[in-house]
PDB file of C-alpha atoms in Angstrom:
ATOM      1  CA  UNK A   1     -14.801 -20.155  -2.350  1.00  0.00           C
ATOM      2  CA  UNK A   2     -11.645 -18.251  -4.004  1.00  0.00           C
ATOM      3  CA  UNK A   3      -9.429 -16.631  -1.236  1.00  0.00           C
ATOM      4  CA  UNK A   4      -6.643 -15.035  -0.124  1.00  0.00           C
ATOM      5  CA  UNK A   5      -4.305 -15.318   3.052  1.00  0.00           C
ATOM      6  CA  UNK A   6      -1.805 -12.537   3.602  1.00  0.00           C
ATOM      7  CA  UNK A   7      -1.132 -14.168   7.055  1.00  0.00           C
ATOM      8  CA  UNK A   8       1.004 -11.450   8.713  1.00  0.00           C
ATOM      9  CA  UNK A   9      -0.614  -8.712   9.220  1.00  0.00           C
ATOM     10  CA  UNK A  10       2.481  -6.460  10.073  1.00  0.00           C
ATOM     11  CA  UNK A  11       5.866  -7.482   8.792  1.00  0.00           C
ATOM     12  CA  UNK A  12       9.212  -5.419  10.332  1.00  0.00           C
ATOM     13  CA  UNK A  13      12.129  -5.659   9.056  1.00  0.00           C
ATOM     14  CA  UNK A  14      15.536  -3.929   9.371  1.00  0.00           C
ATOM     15  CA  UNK A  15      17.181  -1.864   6.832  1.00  0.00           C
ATOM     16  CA  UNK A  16      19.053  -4.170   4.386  1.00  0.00           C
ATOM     17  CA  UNK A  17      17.692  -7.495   5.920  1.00  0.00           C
ATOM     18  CA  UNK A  18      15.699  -9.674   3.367  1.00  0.00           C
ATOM     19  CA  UNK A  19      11.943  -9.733   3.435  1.00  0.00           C
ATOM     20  CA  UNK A  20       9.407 -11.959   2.023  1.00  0.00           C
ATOM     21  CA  UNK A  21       5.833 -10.935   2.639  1.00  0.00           C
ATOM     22  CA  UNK A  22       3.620 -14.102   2.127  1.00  0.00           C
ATOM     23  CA  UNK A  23       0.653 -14.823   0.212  1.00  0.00           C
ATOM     24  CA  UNK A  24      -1.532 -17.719  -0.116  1.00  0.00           C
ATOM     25  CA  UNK A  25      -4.526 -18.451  -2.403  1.00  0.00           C
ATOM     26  CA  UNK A  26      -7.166 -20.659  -3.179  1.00  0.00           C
ATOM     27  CA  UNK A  27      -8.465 -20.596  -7.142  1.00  0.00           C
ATOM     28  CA  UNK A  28      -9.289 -23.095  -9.455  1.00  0.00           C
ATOM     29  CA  UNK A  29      -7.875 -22.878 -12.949  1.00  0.00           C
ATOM     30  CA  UNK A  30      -4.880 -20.705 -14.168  1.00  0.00           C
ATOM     31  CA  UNK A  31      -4.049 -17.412 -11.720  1.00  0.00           C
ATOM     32  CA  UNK A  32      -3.699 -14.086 -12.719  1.00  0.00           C
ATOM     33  CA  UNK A  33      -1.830 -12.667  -9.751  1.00  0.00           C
ATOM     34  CA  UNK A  34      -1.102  -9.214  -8.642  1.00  0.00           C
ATOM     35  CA  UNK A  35       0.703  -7.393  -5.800  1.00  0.00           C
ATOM     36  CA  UNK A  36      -0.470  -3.615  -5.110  1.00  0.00           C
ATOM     37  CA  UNK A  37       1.176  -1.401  -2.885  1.00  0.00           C
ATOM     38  CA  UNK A  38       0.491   1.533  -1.368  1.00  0.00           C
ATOM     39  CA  UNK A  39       2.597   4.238   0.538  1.00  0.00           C
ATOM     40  CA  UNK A  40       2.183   6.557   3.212  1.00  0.00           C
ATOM     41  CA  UNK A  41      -0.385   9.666   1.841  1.00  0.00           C
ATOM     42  CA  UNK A  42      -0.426   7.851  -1.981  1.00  0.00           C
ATOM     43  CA  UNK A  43      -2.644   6.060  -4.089  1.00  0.00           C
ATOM     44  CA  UNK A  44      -2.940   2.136  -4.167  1.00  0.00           C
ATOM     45  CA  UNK A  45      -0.795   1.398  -7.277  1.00  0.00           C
ATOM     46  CA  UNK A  46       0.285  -1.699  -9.121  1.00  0.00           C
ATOM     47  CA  UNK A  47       3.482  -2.946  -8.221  1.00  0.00           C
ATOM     48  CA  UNK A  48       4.096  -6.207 -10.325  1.00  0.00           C
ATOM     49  CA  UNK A  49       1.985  -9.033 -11.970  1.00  0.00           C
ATOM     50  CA  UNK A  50       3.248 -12.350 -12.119  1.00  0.00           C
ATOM     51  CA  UNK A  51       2.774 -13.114 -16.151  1.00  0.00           C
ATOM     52  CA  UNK A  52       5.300 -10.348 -16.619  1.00  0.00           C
ATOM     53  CA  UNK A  53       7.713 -11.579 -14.627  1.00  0.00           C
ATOM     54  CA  UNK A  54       9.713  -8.579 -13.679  1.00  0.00           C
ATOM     55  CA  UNK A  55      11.554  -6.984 -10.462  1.00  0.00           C
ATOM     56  CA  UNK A  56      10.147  -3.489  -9.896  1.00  0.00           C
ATOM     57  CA  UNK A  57      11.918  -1.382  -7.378  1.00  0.00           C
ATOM     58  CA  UNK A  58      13.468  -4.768  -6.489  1.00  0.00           C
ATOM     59  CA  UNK A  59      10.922  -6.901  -5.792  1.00  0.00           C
ATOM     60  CA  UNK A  60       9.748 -10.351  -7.306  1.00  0.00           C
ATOM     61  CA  UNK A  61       7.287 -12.476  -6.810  1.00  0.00           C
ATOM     62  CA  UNK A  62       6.825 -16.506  -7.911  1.00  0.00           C
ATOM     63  CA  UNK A  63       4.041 -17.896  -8.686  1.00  0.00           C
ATOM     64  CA  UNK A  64       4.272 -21.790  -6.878  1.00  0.00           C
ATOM     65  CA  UNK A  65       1.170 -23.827  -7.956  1.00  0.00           C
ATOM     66  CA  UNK A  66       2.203 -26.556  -5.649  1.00  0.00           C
ATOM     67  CA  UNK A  67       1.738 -24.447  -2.805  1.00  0.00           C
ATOM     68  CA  UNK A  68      -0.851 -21.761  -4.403  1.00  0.00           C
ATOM     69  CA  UNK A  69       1.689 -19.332  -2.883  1.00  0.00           C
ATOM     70  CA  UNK A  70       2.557 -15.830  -4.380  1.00  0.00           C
ATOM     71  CA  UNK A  71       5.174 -14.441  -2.100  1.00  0.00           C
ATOM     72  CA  UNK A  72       6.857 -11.197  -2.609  1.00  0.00           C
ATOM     73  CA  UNK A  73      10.636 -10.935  -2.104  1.00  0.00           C
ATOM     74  CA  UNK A  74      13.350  -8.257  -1.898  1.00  0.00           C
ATOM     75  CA  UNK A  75      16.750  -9.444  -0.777  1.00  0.00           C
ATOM     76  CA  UNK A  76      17.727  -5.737   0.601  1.00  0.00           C
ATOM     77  CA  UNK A  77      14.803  -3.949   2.309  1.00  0.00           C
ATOM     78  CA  UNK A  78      14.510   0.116   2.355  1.00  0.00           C
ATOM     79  CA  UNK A  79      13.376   2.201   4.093  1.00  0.00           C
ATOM     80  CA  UNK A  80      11.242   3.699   1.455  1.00  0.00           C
ATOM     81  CA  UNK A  81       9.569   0.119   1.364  1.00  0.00           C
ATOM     82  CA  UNK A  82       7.559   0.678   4.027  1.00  0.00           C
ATOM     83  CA  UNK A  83       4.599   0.768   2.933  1.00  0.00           C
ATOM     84  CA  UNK A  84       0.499  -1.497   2.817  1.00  0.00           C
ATOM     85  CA  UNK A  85       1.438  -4.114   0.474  1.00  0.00           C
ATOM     86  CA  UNK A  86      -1.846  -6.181  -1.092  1.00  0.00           C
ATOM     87  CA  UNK A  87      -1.914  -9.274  -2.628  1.00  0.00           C
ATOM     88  CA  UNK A  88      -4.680  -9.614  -5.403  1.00  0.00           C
ATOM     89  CA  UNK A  89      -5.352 -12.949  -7.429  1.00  0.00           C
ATOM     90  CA  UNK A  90      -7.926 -12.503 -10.050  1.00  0.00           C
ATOM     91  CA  UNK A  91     -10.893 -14.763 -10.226  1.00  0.00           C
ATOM     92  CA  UNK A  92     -13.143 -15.597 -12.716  1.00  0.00           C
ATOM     93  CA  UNK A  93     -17.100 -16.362 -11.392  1.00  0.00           C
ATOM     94  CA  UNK A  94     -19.707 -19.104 -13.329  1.00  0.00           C
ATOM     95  CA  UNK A  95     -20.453 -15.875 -15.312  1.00  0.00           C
ATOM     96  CA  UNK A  96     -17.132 -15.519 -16.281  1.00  0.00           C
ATOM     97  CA  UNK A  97     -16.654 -12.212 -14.961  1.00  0.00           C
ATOM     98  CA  UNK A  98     -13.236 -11.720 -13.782  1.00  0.00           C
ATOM     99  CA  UNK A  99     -12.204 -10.018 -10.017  1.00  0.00           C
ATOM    100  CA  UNK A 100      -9.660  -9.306  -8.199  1.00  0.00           C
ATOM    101  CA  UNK A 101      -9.713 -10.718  -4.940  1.00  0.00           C
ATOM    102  CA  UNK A 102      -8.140  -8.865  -2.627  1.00  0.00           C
ATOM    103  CA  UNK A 103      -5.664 -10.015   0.903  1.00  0.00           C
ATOM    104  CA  UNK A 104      -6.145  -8.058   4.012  1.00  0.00           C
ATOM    105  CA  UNK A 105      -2.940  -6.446   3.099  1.00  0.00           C
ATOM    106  CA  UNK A 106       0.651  -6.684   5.062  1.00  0.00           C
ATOM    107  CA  UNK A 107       2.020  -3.482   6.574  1.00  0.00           C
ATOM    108  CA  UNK A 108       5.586  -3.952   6.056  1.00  0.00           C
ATOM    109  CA  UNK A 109       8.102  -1.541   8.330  1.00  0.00           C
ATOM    110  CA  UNK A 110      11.483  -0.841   7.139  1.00  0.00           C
ATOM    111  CA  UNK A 111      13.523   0.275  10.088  1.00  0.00           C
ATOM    112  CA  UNK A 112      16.612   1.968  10.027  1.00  0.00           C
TER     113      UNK A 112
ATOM    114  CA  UNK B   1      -3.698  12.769 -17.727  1.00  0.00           C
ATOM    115  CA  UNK B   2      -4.860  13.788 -14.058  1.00  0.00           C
ATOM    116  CA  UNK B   3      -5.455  10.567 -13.351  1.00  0.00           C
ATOM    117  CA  UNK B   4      -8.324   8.919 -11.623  1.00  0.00           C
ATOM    118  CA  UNK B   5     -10.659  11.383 -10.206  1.00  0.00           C
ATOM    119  CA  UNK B   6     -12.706  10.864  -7.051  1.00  0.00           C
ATOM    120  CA  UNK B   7     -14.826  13.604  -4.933  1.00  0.00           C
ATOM    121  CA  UNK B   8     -15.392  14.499  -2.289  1.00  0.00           C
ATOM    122  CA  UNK B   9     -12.337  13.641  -0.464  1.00  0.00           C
ATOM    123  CA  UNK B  10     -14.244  13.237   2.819  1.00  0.00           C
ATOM    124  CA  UNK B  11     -18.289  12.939   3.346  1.00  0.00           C
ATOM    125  CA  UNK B  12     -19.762  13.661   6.127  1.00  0.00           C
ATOM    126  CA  UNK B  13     -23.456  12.325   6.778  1.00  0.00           C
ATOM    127  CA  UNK B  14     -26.315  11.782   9.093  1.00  0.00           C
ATOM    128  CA  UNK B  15     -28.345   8.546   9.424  1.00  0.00           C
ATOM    129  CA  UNK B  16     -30.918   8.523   7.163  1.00  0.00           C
ATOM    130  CA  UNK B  17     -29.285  10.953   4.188  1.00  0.00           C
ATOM    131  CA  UNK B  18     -28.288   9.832   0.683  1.00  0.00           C
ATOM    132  CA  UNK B  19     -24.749  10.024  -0.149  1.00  0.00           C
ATOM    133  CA  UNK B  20     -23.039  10.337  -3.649  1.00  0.00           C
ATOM    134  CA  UNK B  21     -20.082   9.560  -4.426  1.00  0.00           C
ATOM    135  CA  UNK B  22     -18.057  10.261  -7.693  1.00  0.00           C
ATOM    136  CA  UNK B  23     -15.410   8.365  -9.689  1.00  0.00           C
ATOM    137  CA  UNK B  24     -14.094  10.039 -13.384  1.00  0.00           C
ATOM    138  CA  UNK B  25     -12.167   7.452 -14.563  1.00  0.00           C
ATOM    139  CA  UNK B  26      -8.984   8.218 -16.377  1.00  0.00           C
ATOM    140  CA  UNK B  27      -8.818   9.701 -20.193  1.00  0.00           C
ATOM    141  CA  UNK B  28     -10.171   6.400 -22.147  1.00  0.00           C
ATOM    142  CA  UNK B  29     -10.617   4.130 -19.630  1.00  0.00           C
ATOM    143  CA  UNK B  30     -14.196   2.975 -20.065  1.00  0.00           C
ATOM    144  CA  UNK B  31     -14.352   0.265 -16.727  1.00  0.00           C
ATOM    145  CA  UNK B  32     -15.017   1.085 -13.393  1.00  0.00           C
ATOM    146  CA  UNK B  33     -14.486  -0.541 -10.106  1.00  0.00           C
ATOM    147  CA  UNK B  34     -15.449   0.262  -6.892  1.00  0.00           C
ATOM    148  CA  UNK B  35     -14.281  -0.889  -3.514  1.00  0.00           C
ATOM    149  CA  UNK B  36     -14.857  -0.557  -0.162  1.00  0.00           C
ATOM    150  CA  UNK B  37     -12.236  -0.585   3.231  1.00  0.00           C
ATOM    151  CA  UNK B  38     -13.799  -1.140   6.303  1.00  0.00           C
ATOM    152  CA  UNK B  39     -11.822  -0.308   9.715  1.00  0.00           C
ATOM    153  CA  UNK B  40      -8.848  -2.770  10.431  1.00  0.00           C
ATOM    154  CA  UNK B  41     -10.124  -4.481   7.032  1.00  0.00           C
ATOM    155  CA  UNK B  42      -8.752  -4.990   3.419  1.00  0.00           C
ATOM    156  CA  UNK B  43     -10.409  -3.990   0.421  1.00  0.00           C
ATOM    157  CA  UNK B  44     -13.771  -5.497  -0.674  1.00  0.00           C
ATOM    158  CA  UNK B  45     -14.959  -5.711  -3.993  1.00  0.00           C
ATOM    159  CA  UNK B  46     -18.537  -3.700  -4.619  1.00  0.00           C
ATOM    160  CA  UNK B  47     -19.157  -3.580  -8.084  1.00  0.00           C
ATOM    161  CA  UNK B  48     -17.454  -3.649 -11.833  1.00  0.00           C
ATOM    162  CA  UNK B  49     -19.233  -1.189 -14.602  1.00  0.00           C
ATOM    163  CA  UNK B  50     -18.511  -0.757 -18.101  1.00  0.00           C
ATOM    164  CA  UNK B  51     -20.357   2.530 -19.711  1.00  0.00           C
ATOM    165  CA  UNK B  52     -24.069   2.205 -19.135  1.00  0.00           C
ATOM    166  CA  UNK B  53     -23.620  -1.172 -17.962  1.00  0.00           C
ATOM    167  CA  UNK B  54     -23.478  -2.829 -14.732  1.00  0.00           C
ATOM    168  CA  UNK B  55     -20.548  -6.044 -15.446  1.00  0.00           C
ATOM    169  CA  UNK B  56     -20.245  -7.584 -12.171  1.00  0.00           C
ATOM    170  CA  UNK B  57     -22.851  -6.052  -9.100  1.00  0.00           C
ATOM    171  CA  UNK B  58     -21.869  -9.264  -6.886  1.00  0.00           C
ATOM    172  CA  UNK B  59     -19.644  -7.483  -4.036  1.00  0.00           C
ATOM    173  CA  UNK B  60     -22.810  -4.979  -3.454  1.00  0.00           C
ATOM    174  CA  UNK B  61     -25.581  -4.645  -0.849  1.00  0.00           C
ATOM    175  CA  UNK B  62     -28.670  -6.106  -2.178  1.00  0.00           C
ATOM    176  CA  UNK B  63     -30.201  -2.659  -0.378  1.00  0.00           C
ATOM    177  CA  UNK B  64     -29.460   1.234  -0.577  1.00  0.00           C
ATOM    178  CA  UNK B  65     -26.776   0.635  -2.588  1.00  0.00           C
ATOM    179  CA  UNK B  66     -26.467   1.696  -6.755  1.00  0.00           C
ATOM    180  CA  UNK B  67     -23.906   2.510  -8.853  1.00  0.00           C
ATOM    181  CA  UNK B  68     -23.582   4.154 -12.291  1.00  0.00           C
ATOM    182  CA  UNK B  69     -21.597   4.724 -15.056  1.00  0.00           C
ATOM    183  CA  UNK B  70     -23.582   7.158 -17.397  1.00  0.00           C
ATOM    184  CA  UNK B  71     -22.370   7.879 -20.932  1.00  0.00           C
ATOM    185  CA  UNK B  72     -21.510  11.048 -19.998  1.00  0.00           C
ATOM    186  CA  UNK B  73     -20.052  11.976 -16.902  1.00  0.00           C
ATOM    187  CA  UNK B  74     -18.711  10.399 -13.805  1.00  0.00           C
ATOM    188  CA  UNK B  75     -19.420   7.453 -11.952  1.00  0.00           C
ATOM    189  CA  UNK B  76     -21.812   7.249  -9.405  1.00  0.00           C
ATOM    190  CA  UNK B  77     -21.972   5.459  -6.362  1.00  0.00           C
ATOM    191  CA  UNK B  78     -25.382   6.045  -3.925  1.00  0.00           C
ATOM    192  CA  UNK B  79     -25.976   5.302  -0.920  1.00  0.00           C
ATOM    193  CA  UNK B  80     -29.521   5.730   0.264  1.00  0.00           C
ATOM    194  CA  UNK B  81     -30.785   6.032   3.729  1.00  0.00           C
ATOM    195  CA  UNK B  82     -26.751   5.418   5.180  1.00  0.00           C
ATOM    196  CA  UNK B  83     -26.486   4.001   8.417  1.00  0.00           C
ATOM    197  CA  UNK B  84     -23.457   4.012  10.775  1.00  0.00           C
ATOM    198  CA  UNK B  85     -22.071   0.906   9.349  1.00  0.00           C
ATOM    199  CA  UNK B  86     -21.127   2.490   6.285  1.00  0.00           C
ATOM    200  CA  UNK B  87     -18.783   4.102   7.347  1.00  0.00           C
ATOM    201  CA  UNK B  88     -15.766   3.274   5.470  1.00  0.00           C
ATOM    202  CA  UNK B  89     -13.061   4.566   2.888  1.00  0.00           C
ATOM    203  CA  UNK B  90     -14.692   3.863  -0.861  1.00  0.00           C
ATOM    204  CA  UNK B  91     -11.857   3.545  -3.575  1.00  0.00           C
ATOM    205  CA  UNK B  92     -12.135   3.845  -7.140  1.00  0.00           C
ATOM    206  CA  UNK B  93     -10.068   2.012  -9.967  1.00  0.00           C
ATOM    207  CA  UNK B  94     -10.211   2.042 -13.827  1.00  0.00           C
ATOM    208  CA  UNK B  95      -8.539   0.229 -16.493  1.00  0.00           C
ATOM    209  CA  UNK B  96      -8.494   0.504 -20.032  1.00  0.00           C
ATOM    210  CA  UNK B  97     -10.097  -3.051 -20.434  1.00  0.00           C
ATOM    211  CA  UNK B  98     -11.377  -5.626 -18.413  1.00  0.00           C
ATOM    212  CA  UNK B  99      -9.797  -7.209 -15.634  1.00  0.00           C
ATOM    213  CA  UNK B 100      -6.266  -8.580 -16.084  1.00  0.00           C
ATOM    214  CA  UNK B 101      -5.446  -5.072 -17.242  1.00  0.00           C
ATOM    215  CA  UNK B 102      -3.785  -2.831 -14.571  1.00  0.00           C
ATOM    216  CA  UNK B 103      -5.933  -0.893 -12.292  1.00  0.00           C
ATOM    217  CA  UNK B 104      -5.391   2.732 -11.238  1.00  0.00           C
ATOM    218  CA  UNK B 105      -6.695   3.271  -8.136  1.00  0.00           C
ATOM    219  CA  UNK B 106      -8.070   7.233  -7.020  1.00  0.00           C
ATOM    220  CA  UNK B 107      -7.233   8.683  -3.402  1.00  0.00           C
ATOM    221  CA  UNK B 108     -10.757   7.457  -2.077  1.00  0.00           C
ATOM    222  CA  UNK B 109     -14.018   9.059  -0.496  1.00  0.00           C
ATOM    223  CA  UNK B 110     -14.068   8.435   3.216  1.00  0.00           C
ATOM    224  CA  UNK B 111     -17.779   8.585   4.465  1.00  0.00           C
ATOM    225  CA  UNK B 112     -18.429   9.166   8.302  1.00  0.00           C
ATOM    226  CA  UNK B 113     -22.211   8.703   9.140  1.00  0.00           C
ATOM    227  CA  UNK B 114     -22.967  10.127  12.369  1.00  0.00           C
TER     228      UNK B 114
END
């Protein structure tokens, strides 16, 4: 079965300390992988996709097919990070219909 | 563009009642997702509609659960008969085009059964 492992559950950092929230995956084929994000009182929104391979608000994220791992990395955590981050590769089913399947999500904690 | 539209904010039922929820997707989106969050759990795929068709009903509850996405109109996702266990924060998403595309998500409907 596809999955995905967002192993810590809560991640704290301090304020301008690095932080790498982890995610794993299991899919056959070629990935389509997503991070979503969510802050305190606001929608779930997109936050970067790997094909594109750009840094929003400072974060990347590489896609290592050796390890089926999707981490996302900021060098300099802020406080306005903190926030539900959610890893989501897409999958595509015998029927070829394509999901997202979603990680139980890493609170990350940016403390002053 | 308002943006992805879901009511009621919260629903309150009893065991036993019917509960509807509604999605408007955003101006000329035409695909719908919906999702549930259990307590302490992440999001869970329910089902993936296209206008007046049902895409991808995998993720749903072979029982009490439907969902619709009409010509016309909203979204629809009914519950029949809810039972404690549904209890849980139902989100919305719609994209322009099929998955791949970027999905903008809607606040959520959080339904209590007492």
């Amino acid at each position: 079965a596809q999955r995905v492992t967002q192993p810590e559950k809560l991640l704290s950092v301090f304020k301008g300390a690095p932080v790498e929230l982890k995610c794993n995956y299991s899919y056959s084929g070629s990935p389509e992988l997503f991070w979503y994000v969510q802050y305190s009182r606001q929608r779930l929104q997109l936050l970067l996709r790997h094909i594109s391979r750009e840094s929003i608000k400072g974060f990347t994220a590489d896609l290592n097919k050796g390890e089926t791992s999707f981490h996302l990395k900021k060098p300099f955590a802020q406080e306005e990070d903190s926030a539900m981050y959610y890893c989501a590769p897409q999958s595509v089913n015998a029927g070829n219909n394509r999901k997202l399947i979603w990680g139980l999500g890493t609170s990350l904690a940016v403390n002053p | 563009n308002a943006g992805v539209m879901q009511n009621p904010r919260h629903l309150v039922r009893r065991r036993g009642q019917e509960a509807r929820l509604r999605c408007s997707p955003m101006k000329g989106h035409s695909h719908v997702y919906w999702y549930r969050q259990l307590p302490e759990e992440g999001l869970k795929f329910m089902v993936y509609l296209q206008k007046e068709n049902i895409i991808d009903e995998s993720g749903m509850p072979k029982e009490r659960f439907s969902a619709e996405f009409p010509k016309e109109g909203p979204s629809i996702l009914r519950i029949q008969q809810v039972v404690r266990g549904d209890s849980a924060a139902y989100f919305c998403a719609s994209s322009p085009a099929g998955v791949g595309e970027k999905l903008f998500f809607g606040s959520g409907t959080q339904l209590s059964v007492l």
